[in-house]
PDB file of C-alpha atoms in Angstrom:
ATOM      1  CA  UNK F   6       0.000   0.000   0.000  1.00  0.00           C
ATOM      2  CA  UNK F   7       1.238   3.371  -0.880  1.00  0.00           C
ATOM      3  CA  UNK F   8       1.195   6.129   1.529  1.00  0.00           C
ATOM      4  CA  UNK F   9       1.074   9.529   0.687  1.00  0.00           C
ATOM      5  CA  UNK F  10       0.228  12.625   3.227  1.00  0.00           C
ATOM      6  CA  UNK F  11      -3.008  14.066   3.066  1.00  0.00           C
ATOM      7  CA  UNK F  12      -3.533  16.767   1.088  1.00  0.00           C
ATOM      8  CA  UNK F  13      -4.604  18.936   4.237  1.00  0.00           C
ATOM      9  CA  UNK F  14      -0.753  18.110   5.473  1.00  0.00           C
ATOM     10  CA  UNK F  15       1.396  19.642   2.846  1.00  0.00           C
ATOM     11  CA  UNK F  16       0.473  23.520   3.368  1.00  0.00           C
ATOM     12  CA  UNK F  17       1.536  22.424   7.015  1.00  0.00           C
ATOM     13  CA  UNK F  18       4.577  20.854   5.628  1.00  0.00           C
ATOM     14  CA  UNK F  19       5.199  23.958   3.167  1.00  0.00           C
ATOM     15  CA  UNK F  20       4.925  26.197   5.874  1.00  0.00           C
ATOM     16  CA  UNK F  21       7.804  24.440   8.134  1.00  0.00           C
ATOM     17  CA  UNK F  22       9.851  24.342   5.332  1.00  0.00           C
ATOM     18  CA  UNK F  23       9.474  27.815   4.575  1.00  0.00           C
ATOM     19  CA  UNK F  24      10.211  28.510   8.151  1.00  0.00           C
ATOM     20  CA  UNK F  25      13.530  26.478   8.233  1.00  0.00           C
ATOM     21  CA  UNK F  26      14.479  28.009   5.227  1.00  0.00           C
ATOM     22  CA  UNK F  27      13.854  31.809   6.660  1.00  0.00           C
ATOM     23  CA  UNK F  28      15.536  31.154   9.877  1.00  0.00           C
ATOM     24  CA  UNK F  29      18.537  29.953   7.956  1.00  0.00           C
ATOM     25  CA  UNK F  30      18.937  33.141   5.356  1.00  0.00           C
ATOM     26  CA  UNK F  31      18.266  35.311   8.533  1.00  0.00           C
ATOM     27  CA  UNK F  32      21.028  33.444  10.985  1.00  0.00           C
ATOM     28  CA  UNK F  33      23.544  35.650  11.646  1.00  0.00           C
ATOM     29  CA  UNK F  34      26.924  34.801  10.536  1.00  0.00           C
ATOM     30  CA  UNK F  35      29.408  34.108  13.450  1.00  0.00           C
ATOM     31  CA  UNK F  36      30.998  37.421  14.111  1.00  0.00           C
ATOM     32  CA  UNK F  37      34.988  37.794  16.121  1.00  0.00           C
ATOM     33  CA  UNK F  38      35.771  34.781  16.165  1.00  0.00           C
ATOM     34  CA  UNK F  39      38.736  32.399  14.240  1.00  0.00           C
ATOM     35  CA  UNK F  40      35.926  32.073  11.291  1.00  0.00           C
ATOM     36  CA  UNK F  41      37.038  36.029  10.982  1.00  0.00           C
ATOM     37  CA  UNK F  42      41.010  35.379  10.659  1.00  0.00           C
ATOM     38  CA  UNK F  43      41.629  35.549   7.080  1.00  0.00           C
ATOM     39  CA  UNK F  44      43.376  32.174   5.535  1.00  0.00           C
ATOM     40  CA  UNK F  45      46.303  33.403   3.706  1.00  0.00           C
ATOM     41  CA  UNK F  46      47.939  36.630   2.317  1.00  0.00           C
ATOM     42  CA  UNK F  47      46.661  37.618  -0.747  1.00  0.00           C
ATOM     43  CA  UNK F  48      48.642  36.631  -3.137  1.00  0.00           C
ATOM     44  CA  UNK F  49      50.042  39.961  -5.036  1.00  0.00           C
ATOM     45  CA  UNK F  50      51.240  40.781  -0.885  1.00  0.00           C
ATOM     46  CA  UNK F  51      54.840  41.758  -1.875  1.00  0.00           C
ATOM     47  CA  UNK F  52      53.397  44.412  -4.665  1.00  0.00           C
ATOM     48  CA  UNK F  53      50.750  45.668  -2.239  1.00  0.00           C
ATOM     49  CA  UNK F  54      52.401  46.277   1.056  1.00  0.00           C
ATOM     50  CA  UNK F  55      54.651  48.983   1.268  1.00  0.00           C
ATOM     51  CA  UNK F  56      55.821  49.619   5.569  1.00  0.00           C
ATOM     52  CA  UNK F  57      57.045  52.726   6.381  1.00  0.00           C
ATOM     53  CA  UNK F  58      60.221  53.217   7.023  1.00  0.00           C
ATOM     54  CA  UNK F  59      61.014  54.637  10.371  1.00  0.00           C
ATOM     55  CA  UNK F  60      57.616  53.814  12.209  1.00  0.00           C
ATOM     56  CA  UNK F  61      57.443  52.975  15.887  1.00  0.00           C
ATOM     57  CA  UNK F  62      56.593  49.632  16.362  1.00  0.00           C
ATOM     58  CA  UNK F  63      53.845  48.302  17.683  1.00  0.00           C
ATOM     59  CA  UNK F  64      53.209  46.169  20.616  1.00  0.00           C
ATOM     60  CA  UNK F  65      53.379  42.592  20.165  1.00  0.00           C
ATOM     61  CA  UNK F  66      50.535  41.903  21.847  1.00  0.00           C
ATOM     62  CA  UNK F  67      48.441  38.480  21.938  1.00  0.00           C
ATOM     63  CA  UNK F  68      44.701  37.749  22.623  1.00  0.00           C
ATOM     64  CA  UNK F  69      41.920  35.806  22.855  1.00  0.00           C
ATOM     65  CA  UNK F  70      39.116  35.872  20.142  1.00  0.00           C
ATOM     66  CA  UNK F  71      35.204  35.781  21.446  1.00  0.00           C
ATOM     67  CA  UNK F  72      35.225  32.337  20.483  1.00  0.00           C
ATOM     68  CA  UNK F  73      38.132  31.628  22.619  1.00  0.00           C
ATOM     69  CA  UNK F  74      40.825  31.157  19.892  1.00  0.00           C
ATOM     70  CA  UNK F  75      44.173  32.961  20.564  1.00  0.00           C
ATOM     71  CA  UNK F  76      45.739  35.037  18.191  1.00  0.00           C
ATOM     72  CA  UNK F  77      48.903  37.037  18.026  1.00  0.00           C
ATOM     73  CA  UNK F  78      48.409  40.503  16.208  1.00  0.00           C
ATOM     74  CA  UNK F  79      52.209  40.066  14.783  1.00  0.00           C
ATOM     75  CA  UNK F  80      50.863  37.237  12.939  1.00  0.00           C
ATOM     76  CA  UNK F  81      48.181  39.493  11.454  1.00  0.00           C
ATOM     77  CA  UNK F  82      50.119  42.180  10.654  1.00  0.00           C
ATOM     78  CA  UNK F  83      52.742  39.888   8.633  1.00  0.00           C
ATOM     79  CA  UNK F  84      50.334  39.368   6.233  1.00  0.00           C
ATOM     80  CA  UNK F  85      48.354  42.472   5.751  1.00  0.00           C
ATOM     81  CA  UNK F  86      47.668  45.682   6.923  1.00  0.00           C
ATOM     82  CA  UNK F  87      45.917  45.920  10.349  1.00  0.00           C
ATOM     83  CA  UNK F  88      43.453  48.542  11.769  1.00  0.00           C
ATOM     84  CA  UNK F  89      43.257  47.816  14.954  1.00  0.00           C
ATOM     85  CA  UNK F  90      39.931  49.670  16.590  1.00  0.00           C
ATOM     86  CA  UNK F  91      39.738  49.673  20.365  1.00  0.00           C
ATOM     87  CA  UNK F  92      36.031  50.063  21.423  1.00  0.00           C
ATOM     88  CA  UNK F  93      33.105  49.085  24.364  1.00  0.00           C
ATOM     89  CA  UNK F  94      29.628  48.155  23.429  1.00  0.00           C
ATOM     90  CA  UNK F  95      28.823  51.051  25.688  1.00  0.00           C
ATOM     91  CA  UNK F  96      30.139  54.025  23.422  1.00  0.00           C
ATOM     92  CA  UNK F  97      27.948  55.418  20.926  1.00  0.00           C
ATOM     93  CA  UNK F  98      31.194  57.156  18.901  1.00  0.00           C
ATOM     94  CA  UNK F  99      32.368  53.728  18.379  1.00  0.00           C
ATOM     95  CA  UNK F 100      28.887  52.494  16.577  1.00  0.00           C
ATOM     96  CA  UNK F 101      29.170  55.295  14.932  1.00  0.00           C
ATOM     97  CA  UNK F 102      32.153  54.692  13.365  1.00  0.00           C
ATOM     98  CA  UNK F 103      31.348  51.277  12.499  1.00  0.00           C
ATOM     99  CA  UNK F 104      29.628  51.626   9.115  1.00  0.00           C
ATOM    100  CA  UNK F 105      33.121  53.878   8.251  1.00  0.00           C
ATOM    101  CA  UNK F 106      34.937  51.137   9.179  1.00  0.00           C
ATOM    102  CA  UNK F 107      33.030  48.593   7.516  1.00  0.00           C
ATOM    103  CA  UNK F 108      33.134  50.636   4.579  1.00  0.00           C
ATOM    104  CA  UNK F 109      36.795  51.490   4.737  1.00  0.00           C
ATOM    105  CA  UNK F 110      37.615  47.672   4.797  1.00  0.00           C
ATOM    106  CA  UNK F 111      35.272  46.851   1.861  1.00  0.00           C
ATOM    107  CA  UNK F 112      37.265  49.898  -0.284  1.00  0.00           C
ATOM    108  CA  UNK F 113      40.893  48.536   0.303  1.00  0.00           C
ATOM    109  CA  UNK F 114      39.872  44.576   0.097  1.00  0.00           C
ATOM    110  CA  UNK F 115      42.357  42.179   1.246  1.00  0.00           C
ATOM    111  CA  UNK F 116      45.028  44.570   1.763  1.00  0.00           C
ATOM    112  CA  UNK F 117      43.811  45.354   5.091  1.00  0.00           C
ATOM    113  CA  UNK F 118      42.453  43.685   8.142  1.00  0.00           C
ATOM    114  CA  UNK F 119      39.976  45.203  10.821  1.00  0.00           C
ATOM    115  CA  UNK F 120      40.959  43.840  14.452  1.00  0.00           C
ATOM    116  CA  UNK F 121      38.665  45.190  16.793  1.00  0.00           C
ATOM    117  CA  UNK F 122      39.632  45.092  20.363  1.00  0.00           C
ATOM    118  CA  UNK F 123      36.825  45.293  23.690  1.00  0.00           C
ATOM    119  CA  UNK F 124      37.630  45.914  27.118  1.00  0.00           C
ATOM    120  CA  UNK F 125      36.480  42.912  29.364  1.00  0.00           C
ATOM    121  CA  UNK F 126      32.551  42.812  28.566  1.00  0.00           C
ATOM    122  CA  UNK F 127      30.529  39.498  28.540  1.00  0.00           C
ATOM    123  CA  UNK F 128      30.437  38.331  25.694  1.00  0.00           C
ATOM    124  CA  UNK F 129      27.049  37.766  24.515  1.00  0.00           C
ATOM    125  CA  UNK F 130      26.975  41.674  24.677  1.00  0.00           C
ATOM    126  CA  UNK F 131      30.067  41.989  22.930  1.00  0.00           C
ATOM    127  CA  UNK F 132      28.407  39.916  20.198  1.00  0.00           C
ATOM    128  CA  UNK F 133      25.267  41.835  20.534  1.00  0.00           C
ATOM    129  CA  UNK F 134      27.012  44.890  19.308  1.00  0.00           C
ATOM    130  CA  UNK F 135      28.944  43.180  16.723  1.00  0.00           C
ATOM    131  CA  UNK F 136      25.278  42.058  15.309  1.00  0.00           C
ATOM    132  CA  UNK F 137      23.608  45.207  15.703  1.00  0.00           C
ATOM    133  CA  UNK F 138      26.503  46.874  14.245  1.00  0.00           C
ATOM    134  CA  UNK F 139      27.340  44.243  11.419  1.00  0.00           C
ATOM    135  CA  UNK F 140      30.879  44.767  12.607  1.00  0.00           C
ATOM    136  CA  UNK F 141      33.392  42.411  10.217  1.00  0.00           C
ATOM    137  CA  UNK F 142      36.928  40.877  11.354  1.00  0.00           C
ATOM    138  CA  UNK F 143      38.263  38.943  14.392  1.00  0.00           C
ATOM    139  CA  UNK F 144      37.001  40.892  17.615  1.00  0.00           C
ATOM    140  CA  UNK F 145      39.620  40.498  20.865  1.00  0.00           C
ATOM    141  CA  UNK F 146      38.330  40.263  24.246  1.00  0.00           C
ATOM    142  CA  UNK F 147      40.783  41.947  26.515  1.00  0.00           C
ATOM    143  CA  UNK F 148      40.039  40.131  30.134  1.00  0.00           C
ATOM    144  CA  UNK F 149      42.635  42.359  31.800  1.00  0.00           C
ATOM    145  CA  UNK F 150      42.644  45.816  29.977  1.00  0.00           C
ATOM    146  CA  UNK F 151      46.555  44.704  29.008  1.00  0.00           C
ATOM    147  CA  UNK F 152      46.390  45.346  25.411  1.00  0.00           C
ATOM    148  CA  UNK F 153      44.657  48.854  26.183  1.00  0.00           C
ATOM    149  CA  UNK F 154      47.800  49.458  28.361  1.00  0.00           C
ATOM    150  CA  UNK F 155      50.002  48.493  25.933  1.00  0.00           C
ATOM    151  CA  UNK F 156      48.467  50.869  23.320  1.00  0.00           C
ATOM    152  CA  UNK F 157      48.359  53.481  25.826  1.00  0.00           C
ATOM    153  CA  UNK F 158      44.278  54.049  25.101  1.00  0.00           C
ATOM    154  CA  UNK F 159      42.150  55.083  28.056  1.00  0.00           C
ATOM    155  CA  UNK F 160      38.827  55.472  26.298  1.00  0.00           C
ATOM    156  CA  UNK F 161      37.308  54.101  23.200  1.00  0.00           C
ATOM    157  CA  UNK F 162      37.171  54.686  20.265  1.00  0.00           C
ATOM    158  CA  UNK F 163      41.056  54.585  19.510  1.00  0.00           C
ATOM    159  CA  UNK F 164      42.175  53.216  15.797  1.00  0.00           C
ATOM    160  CA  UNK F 165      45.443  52.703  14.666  1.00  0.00           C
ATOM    161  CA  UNK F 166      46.638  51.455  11.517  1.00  0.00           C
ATOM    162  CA  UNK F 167      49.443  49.176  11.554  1.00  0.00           C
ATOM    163  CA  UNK F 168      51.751  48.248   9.119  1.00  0.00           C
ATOM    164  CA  UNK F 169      53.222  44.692   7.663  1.00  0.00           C
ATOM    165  CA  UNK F 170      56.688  44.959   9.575  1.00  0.00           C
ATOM    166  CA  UNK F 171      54.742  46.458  12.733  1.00  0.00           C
ATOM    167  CA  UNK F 172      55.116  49.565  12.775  1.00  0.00           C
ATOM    168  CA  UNK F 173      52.467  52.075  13.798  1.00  0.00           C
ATOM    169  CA  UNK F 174      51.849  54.322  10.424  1.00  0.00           C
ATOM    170  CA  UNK F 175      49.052  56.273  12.848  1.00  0.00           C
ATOM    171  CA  UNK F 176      47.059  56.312  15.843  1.00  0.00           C
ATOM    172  CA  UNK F 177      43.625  58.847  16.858  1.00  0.00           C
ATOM    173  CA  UNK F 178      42.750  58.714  20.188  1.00  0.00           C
ATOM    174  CA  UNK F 179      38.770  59.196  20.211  1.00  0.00           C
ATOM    175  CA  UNK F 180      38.462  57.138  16.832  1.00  0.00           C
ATOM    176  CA  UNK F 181      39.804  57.806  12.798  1.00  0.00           C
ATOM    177  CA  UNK F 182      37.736  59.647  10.569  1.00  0.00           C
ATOM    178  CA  UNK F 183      37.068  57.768   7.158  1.00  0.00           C
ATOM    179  CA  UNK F 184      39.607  60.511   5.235  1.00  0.00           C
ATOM    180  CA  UNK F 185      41.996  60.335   8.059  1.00  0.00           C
ATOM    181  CA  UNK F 186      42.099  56.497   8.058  1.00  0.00           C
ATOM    182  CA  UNK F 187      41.641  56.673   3.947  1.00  0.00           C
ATOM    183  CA  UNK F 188      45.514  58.867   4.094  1.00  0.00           C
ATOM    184  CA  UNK F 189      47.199  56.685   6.430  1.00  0.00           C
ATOM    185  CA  UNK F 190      46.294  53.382   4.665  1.00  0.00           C
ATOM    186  CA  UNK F 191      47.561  55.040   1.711  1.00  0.00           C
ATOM    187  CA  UNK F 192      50.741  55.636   2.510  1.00  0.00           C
ATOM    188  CA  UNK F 193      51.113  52.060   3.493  1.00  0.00           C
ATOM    189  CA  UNK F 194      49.180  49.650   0.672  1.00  0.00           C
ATOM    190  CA  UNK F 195      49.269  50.103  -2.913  1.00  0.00           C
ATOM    191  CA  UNK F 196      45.920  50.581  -4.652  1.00  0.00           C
TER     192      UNK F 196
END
């Protein structure tokens, strides 16, 4: 005997699949974790990367992802060009500056990497504001405010652009503005 549902069970059956299918298109993506890191340097690296000669070099700091997965900045900044953006869920310049950011990092492609960096928050809020914000890149948790230290910020929004041997090209306390951060990428990658 062949079975078949009843014709009064496939809008029911339409409508769950419709469902499943919406709540998979809408699922965020992950956001700050190792999913983030990029894989490899692009490959035309030694034709786009120019560091500047004489810069101050940056602290070699490490730290731990959202997802838990350590990372070393020096390993990020060996293949690419970092901006490195200090921030707190909490500050409303530092949303603001997100869609400049986002849009910065969508200009200059693989050349650059956006690193943010978060004072010790929980972390569901931490990816709260990475959702609300669509915020892109690997997102560091700083437990102990060490990496704040090192970079010598005491509030957010502080960026600073870092180049492929380390060296600070350029730092704003209170946050870059999208010409500001535009020039000192400039200077450093090869468009």
């Amino acid at each position: 005997m062949n079975r078949r549902p009843a014709l009064s069970a496939l809008p029911v059956l339409a409508a769950l699949l419709g469902a499943l299918l919406l709540l998979a298109g809408c699922a965020s993506s992950p956001r700050g974790g190792a999913e983030t890191l990029p894989s490899a340097a692009p490959e035309a690296a030694g034709e786009i990367f120019s560091p500047l000669d004489g810069a101050v070099s940056a602290p070699a700091a490490s730290g731990t992802l959202i997802d838990g997965t350590r990372v070393d900045l020096a390993d990020l900044w060996a293949e690419r060009v970092l901006i490195v953006q200090f921030t707190a869920t909490w500050c409303s310049s530092c949303k603001a500056a997100e869609p400049m950011l986002r849009d910065t990092v969508e200009e200059y492609g693989d050349a650059v990497l956006l690193v943010h960096i978060a004072l010790d928050e929980p972390v569901d809020e931490v990816r709260a504001f990475l959702d609300e914000n669509r915020t892109t890149g690997p997102v560091l948790v700083d437990g102990s405010g060490a990496l704040w230290r090192d970079y010598a910020v005491s509030e957010p929004p502080m960026t600073a652009v870092i180049d492929t041997a380390g060296g600070i090209v350029r730092m704003w306390p209170g946050g870059a503005g999208g010409d500001e951060l535009r020039a000192a990428l400039d200077r450093v990658v090869r468009r």
